[in-house]
mmCIF file of C-alpha atoms and ligand atoms in Angstrom:
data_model
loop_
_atom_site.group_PDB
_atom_site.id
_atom_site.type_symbol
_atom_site.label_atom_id
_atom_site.label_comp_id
_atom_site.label_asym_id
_atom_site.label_seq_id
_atom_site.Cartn_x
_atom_site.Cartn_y
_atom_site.Cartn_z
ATOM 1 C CA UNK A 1 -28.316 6.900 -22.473
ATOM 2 C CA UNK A 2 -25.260 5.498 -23.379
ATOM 3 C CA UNK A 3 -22.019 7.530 -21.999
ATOM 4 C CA UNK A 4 -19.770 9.217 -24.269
ATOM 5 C CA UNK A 5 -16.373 7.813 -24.516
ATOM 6 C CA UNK A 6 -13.747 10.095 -22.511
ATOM 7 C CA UNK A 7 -11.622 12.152 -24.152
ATOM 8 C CA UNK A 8 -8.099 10.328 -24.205
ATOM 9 C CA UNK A 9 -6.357 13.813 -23.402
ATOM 10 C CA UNK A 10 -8.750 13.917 -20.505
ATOM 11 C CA UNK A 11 -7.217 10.818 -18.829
ATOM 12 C CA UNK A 12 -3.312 12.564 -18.210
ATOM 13 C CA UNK A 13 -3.272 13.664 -15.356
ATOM 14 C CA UNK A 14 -0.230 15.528 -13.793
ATOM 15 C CA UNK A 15 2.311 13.005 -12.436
ATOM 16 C CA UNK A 16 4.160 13.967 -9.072
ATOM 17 C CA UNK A 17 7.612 13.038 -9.614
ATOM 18 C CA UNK A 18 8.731 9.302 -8.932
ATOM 19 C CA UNK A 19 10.759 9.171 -5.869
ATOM 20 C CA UNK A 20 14.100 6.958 -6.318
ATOM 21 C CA UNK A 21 13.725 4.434 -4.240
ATOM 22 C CA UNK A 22 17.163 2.448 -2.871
ATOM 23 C CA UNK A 23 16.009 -0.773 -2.720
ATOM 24 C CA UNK A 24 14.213 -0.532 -6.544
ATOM 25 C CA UNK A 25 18.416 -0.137 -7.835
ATOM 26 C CA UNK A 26 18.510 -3.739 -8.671
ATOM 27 C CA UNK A 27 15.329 -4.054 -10.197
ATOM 28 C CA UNK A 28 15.935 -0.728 -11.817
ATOM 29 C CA UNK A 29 19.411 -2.056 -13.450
ATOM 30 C CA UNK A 30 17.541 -5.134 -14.628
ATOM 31 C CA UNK A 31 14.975 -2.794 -16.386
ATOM 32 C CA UNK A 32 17.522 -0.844 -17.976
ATOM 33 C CA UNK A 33 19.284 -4.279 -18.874
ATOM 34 C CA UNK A 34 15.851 -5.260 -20.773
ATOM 35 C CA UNK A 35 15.386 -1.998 -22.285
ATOM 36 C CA UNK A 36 19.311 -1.922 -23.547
ATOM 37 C CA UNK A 37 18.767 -4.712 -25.079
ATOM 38 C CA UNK A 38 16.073 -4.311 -26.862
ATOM 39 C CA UNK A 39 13.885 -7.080 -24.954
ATOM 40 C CA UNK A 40 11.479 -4.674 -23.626
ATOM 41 C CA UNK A 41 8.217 -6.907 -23.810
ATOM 42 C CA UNK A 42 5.305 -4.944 -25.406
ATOM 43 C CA UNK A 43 3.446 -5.296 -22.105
ATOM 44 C CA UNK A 44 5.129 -5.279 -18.666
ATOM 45 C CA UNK A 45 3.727 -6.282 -15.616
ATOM 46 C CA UNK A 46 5.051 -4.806 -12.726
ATOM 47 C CA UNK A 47 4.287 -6.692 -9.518
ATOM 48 C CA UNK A 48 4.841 -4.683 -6.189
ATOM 49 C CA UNK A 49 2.841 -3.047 -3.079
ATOM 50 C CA UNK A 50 2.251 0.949 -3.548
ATOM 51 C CA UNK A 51 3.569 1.106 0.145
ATOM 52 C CA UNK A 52 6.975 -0.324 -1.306
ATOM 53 C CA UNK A 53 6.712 1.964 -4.253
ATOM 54 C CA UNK A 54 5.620 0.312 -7.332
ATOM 55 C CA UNK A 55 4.079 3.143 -8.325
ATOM 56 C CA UNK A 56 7.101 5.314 -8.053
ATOM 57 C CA UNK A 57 9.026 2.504 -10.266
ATOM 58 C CA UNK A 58 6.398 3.042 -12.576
ATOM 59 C CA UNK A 59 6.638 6.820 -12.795
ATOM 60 C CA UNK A 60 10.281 6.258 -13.298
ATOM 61 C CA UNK A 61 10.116 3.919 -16.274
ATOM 62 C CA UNK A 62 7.597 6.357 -17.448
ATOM 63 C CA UNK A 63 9.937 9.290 -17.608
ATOM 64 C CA UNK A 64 13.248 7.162 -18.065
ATOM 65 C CA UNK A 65 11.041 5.722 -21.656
ATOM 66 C CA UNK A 66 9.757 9.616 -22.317
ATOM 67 C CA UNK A 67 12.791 11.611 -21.985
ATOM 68 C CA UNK A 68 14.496 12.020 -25.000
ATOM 69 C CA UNK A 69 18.090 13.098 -23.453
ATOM 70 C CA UNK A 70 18.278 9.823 -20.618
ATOM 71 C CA UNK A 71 21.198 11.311 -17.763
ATOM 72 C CA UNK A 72 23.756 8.286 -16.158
ATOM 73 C CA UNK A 73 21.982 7.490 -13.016
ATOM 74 C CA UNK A 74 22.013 4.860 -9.976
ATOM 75 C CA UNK A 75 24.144 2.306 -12.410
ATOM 76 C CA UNK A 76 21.445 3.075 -15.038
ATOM 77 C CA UNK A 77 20.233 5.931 -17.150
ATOM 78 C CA UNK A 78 17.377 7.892 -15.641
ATOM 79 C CA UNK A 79 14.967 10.923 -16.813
ATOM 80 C CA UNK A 80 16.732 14.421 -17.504
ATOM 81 C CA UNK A 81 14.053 16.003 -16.302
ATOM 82 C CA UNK A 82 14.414 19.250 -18.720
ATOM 83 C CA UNK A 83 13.834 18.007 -22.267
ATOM 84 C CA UNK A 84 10.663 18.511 -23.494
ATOM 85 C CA UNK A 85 9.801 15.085 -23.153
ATOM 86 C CA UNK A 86 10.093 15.959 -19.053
ATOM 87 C CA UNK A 87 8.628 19.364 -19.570
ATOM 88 C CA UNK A 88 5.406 17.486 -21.143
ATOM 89 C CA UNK A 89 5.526 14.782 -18.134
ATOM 90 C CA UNK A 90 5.578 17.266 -15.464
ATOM 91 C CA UNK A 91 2.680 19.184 -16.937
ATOM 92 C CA UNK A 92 0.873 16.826 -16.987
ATOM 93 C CA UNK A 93 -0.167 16.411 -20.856
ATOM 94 C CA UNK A 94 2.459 14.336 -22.838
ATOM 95 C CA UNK A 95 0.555 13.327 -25.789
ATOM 96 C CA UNK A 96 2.366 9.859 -26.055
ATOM 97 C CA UNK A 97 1.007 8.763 -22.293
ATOM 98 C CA UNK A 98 -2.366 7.497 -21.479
ATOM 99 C CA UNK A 99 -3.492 6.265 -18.178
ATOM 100 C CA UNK A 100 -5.601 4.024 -18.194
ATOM 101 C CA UNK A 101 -7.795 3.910 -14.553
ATOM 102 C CA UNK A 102 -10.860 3.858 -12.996
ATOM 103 C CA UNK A 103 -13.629 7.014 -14.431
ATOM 104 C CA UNK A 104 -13.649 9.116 -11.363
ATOM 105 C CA UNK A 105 -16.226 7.986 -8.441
ATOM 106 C CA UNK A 106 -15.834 4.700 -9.519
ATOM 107 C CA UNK A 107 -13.456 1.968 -7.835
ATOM 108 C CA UNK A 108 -13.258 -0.192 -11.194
ATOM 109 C CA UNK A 109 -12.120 0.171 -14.736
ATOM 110 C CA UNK A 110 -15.197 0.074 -17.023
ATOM 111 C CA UNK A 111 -14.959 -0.348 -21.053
ATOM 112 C CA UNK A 112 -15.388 3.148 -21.807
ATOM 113 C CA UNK A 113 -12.185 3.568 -20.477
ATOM 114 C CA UNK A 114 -10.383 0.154 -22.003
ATOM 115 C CA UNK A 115 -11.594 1.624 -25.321
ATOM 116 C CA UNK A 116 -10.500 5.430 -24.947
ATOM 117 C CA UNK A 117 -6.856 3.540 -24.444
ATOM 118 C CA UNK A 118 -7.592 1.285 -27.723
ATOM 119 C CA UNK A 119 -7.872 4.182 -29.641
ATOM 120 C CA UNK A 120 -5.125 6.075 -28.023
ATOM 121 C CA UNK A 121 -2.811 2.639 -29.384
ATOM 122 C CA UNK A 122 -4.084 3.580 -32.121
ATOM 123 C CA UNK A 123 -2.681 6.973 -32.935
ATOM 124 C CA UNK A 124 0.631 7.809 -34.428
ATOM 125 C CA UNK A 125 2.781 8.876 -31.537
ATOM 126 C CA UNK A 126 3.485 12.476 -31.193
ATOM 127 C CA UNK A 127 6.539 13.341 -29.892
ATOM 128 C CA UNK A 128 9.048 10.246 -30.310
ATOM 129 C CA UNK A 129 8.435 6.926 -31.541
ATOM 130 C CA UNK A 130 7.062 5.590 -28.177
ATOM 131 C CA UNK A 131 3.152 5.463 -26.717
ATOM 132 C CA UNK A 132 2.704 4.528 -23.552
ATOM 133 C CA UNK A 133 -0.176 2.894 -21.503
ATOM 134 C CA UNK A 134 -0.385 3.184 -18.067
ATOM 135 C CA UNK A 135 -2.547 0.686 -16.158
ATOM 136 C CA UNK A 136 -1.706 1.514 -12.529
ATOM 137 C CA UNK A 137 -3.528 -0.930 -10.229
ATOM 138 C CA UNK A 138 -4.185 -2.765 -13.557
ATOM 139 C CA UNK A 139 -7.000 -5.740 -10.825
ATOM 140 C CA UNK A 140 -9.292 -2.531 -11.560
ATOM 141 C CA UNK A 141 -9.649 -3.847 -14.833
ATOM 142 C CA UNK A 142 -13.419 -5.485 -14.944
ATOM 143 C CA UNK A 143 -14.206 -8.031 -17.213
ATOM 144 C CA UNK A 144 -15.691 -6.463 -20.439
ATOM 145 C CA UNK A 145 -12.839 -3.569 -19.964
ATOM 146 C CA UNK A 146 -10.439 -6.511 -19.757
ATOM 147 C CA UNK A 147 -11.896 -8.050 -22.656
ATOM 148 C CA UNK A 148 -12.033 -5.126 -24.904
ATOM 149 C CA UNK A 149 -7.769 -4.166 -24.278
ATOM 150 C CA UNK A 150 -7.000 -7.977 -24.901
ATOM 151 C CA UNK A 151 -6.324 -7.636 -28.640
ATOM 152 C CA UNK A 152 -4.078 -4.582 -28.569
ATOM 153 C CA UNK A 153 -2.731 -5.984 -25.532
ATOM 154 C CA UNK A 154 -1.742 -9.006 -27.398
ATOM 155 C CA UNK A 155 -0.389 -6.971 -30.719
ATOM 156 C CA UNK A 156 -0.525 -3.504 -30.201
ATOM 157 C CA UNK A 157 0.633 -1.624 -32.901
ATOM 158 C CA UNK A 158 4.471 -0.667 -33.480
ATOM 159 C CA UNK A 159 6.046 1.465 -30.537
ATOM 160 C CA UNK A 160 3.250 0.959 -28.184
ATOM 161 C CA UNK A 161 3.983 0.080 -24.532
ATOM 162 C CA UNK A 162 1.800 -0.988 -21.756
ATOM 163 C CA UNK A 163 3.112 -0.719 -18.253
ATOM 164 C CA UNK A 164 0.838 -2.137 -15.512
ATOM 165 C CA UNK A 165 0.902 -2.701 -11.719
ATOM 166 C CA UNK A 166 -0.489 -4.710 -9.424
ATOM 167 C CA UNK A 167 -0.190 -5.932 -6.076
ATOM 168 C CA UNK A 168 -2.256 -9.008 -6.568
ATOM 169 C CA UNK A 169 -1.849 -10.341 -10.034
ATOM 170 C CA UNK A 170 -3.381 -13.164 -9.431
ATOM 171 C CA UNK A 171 -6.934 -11.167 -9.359
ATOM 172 C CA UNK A 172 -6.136 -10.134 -12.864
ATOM 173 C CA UNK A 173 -7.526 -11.890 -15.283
ATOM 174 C CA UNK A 174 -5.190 -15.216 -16.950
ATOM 175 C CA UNK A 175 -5.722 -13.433 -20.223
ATOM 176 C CA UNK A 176 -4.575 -10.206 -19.269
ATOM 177 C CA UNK A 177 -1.777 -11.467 -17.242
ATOM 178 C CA UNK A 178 -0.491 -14.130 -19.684
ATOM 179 C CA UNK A 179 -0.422 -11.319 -22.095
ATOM 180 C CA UNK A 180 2.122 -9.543 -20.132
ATOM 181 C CA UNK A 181 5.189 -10.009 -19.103
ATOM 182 C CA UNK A 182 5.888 -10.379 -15.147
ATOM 183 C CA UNK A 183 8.365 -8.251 -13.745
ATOM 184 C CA UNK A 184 8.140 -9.053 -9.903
ATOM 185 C CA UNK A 185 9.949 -5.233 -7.874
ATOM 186 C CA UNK A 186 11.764 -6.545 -4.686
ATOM 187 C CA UNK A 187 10.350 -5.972 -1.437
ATOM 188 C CA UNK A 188 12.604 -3.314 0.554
ATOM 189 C CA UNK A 189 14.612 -4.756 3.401
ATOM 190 C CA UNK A 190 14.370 -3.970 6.407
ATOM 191 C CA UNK A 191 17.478 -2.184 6.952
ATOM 192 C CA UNK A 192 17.274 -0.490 3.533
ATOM 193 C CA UNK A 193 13.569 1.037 4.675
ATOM 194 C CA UNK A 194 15.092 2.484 8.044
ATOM 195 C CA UNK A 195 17.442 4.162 6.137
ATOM 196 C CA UNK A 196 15.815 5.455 3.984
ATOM 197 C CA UNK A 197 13.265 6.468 6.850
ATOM 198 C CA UNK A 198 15.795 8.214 8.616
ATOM 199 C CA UNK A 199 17.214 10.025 5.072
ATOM 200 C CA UNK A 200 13.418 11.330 5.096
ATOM 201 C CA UNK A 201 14.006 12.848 8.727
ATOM 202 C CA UNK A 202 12.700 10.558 11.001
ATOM 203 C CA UNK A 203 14.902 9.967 13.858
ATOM 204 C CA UNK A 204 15.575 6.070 14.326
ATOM 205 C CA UNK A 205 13.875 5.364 17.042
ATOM 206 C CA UNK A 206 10.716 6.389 15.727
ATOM 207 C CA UNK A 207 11.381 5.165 12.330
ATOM 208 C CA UNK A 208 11.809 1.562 13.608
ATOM 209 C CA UNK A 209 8.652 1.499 15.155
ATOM 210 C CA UNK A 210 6.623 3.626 12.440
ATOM 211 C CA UNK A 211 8.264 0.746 10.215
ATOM 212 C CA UNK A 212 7.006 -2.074 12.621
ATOM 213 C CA UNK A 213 3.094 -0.882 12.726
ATOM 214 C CA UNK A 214 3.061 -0.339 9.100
ATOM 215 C CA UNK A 215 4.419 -4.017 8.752
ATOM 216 C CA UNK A 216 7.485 -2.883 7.236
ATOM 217 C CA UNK A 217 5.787 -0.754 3.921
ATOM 218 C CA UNK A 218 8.042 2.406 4.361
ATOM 219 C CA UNK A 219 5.720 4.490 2.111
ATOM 220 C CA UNK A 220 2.921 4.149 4.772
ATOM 221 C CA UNK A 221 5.661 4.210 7.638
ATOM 222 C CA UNK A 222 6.325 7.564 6.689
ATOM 223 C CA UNK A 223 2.619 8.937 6.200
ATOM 224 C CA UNK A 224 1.039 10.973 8.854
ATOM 225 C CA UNK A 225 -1.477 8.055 9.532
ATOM 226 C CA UNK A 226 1.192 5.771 10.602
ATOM 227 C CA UNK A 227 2.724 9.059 13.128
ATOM 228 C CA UNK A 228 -1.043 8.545 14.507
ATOM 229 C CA UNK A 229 -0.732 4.888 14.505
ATOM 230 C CA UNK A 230 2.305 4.503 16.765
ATOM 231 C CA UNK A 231 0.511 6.880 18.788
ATOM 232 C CA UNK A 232 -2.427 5.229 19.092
ATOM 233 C CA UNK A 233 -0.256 1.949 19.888
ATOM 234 C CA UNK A 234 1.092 3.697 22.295
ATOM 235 C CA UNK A 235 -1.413 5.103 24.134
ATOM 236 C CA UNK A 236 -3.632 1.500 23.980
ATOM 237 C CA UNK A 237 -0.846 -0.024 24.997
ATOM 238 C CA UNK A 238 0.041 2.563 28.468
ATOM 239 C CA UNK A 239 -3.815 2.556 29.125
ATOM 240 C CA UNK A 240 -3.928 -1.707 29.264
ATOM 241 C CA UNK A 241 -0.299 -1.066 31.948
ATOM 242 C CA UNK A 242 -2.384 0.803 34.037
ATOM 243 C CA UNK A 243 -5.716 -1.560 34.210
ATOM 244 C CA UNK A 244 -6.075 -1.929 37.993
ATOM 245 C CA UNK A 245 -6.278 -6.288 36.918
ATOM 246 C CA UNK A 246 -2.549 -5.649 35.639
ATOM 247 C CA UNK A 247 -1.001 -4.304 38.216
ATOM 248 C CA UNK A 248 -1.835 -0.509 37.693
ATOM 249 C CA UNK A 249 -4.166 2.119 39.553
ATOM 250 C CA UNK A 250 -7.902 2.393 38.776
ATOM 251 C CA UNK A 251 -6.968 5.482 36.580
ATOM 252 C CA UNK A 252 -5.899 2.879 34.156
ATOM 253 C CA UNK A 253 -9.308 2.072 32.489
ATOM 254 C CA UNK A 254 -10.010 6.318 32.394
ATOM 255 C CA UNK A 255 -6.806 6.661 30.207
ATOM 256 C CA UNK A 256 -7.411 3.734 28.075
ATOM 257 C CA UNK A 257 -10.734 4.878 27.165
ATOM 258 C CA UNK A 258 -9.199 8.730 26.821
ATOM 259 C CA UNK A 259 -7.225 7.019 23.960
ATOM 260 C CA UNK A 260 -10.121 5.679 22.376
ATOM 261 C CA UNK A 261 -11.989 9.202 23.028
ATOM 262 C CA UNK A 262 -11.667 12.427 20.841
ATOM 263 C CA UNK A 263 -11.509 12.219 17.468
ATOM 264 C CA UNK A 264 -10.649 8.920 16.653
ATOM 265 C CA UNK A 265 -13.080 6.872 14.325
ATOM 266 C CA UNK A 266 -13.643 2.953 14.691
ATOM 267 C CA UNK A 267 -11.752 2.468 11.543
ATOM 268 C CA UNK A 268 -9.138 4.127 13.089
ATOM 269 C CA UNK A 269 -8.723 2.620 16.704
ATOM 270 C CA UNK A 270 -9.989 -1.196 15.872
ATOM 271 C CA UNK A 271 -6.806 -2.343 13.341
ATOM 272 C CA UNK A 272 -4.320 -0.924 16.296
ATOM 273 C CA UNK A 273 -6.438 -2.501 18.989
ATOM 274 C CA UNK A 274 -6.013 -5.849 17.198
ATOM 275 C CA UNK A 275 -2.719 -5.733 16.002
ATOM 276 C CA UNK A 276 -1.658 -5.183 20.039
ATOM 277 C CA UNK A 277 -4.341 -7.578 20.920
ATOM 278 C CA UNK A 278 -2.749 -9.821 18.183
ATOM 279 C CA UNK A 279 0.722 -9.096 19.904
ATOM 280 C CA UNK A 280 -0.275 -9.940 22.859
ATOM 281 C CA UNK A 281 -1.320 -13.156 21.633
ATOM 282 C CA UNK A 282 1.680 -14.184 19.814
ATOM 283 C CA UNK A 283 3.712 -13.209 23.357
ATOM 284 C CA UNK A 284 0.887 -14.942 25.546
ATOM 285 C CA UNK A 285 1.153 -18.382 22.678
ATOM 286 C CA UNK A 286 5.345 -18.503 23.146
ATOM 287 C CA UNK A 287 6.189 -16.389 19.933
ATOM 288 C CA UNK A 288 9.176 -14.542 19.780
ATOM 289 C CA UNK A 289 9.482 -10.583 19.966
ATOM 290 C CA UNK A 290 10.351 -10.647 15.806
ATOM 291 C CA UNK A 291 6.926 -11.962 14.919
ATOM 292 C CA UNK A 292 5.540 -9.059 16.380
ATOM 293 C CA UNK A 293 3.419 -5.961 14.576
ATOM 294 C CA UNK A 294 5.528 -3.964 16.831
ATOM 295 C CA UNK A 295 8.851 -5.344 18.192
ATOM 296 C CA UNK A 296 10.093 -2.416 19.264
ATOM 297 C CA UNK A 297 6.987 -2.472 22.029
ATOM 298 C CA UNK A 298 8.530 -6.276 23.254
ATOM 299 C CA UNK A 299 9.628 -4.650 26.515
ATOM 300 C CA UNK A 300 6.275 -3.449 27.996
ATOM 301 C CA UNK A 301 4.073 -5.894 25.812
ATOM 302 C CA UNK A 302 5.840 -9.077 27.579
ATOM 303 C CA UNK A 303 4.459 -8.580 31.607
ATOM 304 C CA UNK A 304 1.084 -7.779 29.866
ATOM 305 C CA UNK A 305 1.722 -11.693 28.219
ATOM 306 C CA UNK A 306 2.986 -13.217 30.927
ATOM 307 C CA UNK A 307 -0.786 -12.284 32.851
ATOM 308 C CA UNK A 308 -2.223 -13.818 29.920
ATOM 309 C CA UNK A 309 -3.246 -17.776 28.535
ATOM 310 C CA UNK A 310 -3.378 -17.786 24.790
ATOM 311 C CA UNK A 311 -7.160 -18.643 25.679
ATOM 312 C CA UNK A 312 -7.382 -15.002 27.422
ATOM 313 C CA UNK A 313 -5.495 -13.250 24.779
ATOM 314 C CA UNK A 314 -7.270 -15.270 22.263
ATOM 315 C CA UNK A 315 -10.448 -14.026 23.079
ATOM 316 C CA UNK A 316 -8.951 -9.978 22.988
ATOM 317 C CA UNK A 317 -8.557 -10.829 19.728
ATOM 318 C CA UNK A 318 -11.321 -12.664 18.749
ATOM 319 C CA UNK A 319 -13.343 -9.179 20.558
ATOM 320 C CA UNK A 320 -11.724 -7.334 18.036
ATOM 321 C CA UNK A 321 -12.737 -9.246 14.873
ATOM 322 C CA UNK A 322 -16.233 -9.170 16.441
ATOM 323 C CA UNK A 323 -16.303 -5.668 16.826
ATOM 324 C CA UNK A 324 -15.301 -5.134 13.065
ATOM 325 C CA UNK A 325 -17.560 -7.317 11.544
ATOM 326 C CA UNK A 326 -20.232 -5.562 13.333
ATOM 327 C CA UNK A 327 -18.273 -2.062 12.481
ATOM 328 C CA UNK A 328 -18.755 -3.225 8.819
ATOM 329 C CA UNK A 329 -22.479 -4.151 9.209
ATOM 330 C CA UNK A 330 -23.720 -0.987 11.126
ATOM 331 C CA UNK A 331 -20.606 1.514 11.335
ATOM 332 C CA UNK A 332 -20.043 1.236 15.294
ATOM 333 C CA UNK A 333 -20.280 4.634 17.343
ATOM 334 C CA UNK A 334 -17.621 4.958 19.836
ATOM 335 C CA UNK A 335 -19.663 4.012 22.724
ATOM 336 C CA UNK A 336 -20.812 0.942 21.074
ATOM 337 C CA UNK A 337 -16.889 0.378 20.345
ATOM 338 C CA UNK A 338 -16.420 0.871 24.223
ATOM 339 C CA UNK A 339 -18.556 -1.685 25.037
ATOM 340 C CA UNK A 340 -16.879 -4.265 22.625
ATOM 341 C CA UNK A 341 -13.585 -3.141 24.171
ATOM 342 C CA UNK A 342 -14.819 -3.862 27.563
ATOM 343 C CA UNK A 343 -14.633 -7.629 26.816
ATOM 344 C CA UNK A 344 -10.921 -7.117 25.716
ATOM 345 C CA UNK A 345 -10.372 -5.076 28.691
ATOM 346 C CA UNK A 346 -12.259 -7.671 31.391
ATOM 347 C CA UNK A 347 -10.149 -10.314 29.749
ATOM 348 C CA UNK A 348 -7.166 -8.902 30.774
ATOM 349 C CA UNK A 349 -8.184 -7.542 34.074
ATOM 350 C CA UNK A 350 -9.501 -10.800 34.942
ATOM 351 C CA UNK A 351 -6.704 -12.929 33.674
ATOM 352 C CA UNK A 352 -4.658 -11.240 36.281
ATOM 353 C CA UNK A 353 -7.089 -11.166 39.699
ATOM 354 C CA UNK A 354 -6.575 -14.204 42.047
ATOM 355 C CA UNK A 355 -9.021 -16.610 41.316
ATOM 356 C CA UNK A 356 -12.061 -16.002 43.361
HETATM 357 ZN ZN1 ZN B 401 14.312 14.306 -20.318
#
């Protein structure tokens, strides 16, 4: 039974409102720039992470090329956000935007989908002259969906507009990407992300090293998962001080595995375990506190190091990748994760007892 083709007014959904990102103003002049004068390509390719906010740029573009009264903004016009091409936006159902993404339940974008979005090209726009598609996380595409939007990709008909993101474009197709044109979005700096962090009510401090285990996306800096991740670092990281092998009491190895205990999942203790096994290492191999997941840590990671050969701290992390390859084979139960761990934690204990 073949599926029926979704309804294109199915596909809006409600969009939360794009966030104005600081370090996007350059990127957002050069937009504005393009769209000034007249040199908007037919389909744009934005290139970014959605932890440095692509997706926000996108919504904003969306809105700025909807609203029918544009405002002065950040050194170019934005969204109004009260004309009733805003009104439609926030409501999810203006009738001049499709998205264009993955059926739900499914991860990829499948031809029913790449042809509800042909035929949406095809329709006389409603409320001003523009129609735009949507393609966010436009590597979803699979091949026969990519296939079928090539042709209106390549000439779609008068006012139409595809937007697209990706992180990775190079696992988009050549004939979808040479189709568009690239418009690479600036990673934030670091500076720029803590203060934004910190205009989001973080206090610095924690901001710094939220930034640090997120590996400097401030989206996911600012998430409650990375709150639990600097935690977690934390806690993994006061539980290997006191090992009784570094230097600690023999209460050390009970309060490292309390922070593995509770509620915590494999998924979520094994990519903190690595990245301060993986700190460890870069400490233990010579590296300097800035190549660090967490350089805010430096201070209590480097007597850890200094007990350590690269060999040693090698093998921590080499435990680790063990323990998630068999995580991703059989889903490991937290015992099972203990007993992985106790190779990480032996290797440290026994790095620093006098050789026997
Ligand atoms: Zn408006």
């Amino acid at each position: 039974v073949k599926a029926a083709a979704p309804d294109p007014s199915a596909a809006v959904t409600a969009i939360p409102p794009p966030r104005r990102l600081p370090w996007h103003s350059g990127d957002w002049s050069r937009l504005a720039t393009l769209l000034a004068a007249g040199r908007l390509p037919h389909a744009l390719l934005l290139i970014g992470d959605p932890a440095h906010g692509v997706l926000d740029f996108a919504g904003r573009a969306v809105a700025r090329l909807l609203c029918i009264a544009p405002v002065a903004g950040d050194g170019a016009a934005e969204a109004c956000g009260h004309c009733t091409g805003c009104r439609l936006l926030a409501a999810g159902s203006h009738p001049d935007l499709h998205r264009l993404e993955p059926e739900e339940g499914h991860e990829q974008i499948r031809v029913d989908e790449a042809r509800a979005a042909v035929a949406f090209a095809g329709l006389t726009a409603g409320q001003g002259a523009l129609k735009l598609i949507l393609v966010p996380g436009a590597e979803r595409l699979n091949v026969q969906a990519a296939n079928c939007l090539l042709k209106t990709l390549e000439e779609p008909p008068a006012g139409t507009l595809f937007l697209l993101t990706t992180r990775r474009p190079a696992r988009l197709l050549v004939t979808v990407r040479s189709r568009c044109q690239r418009f690479a979005l600036r990673p934030p700096a670091r500076a720029a992300a803590l203060a934004w962090l910190g205009e989001q009510g973080l206090p610095a401090a924690e901001a710094e090293s939220r930034l640090d285990l997120a590996r400097g996306r401030p989206l996911d800096a600012l998430d409650e998962a990375a709150a639990s991740r600097l935690t977690l670092y934390r806690d993994l990281l006061a539980g290997l001080e006191a090992l009784p092998g570094t230097g600690g009491t023999a209460t050390g190895e009970a309060l490292w595995l309390t922070a593995l205990a509770g509620e915590r999942t494999h998924a979520e203790v094994l990519p903190v375990l690595t990245m301060l096994c993986e700190d460890l290492l870069r400490l233990a191999a010579g590296g300097s506190d800035t190549t660090l997941a967490a350089p805010g840590q430096a201070e209590r990671l480097r007597p850890l190091a200094e007990r350590l050969t690269p060999e040693t701290a090698g093998g921590m992390v080499s435990a680790c990748y063990a323990s998630a390859r068999q995580g991703l084979a059989t889903g490991l139960k937290s015992e099972e994760l203990q007993d992985a761990l106790s190779l990480a934690l032996s290797a440290v204990g026994g790095a620093a007892r006098p050789a026997r």
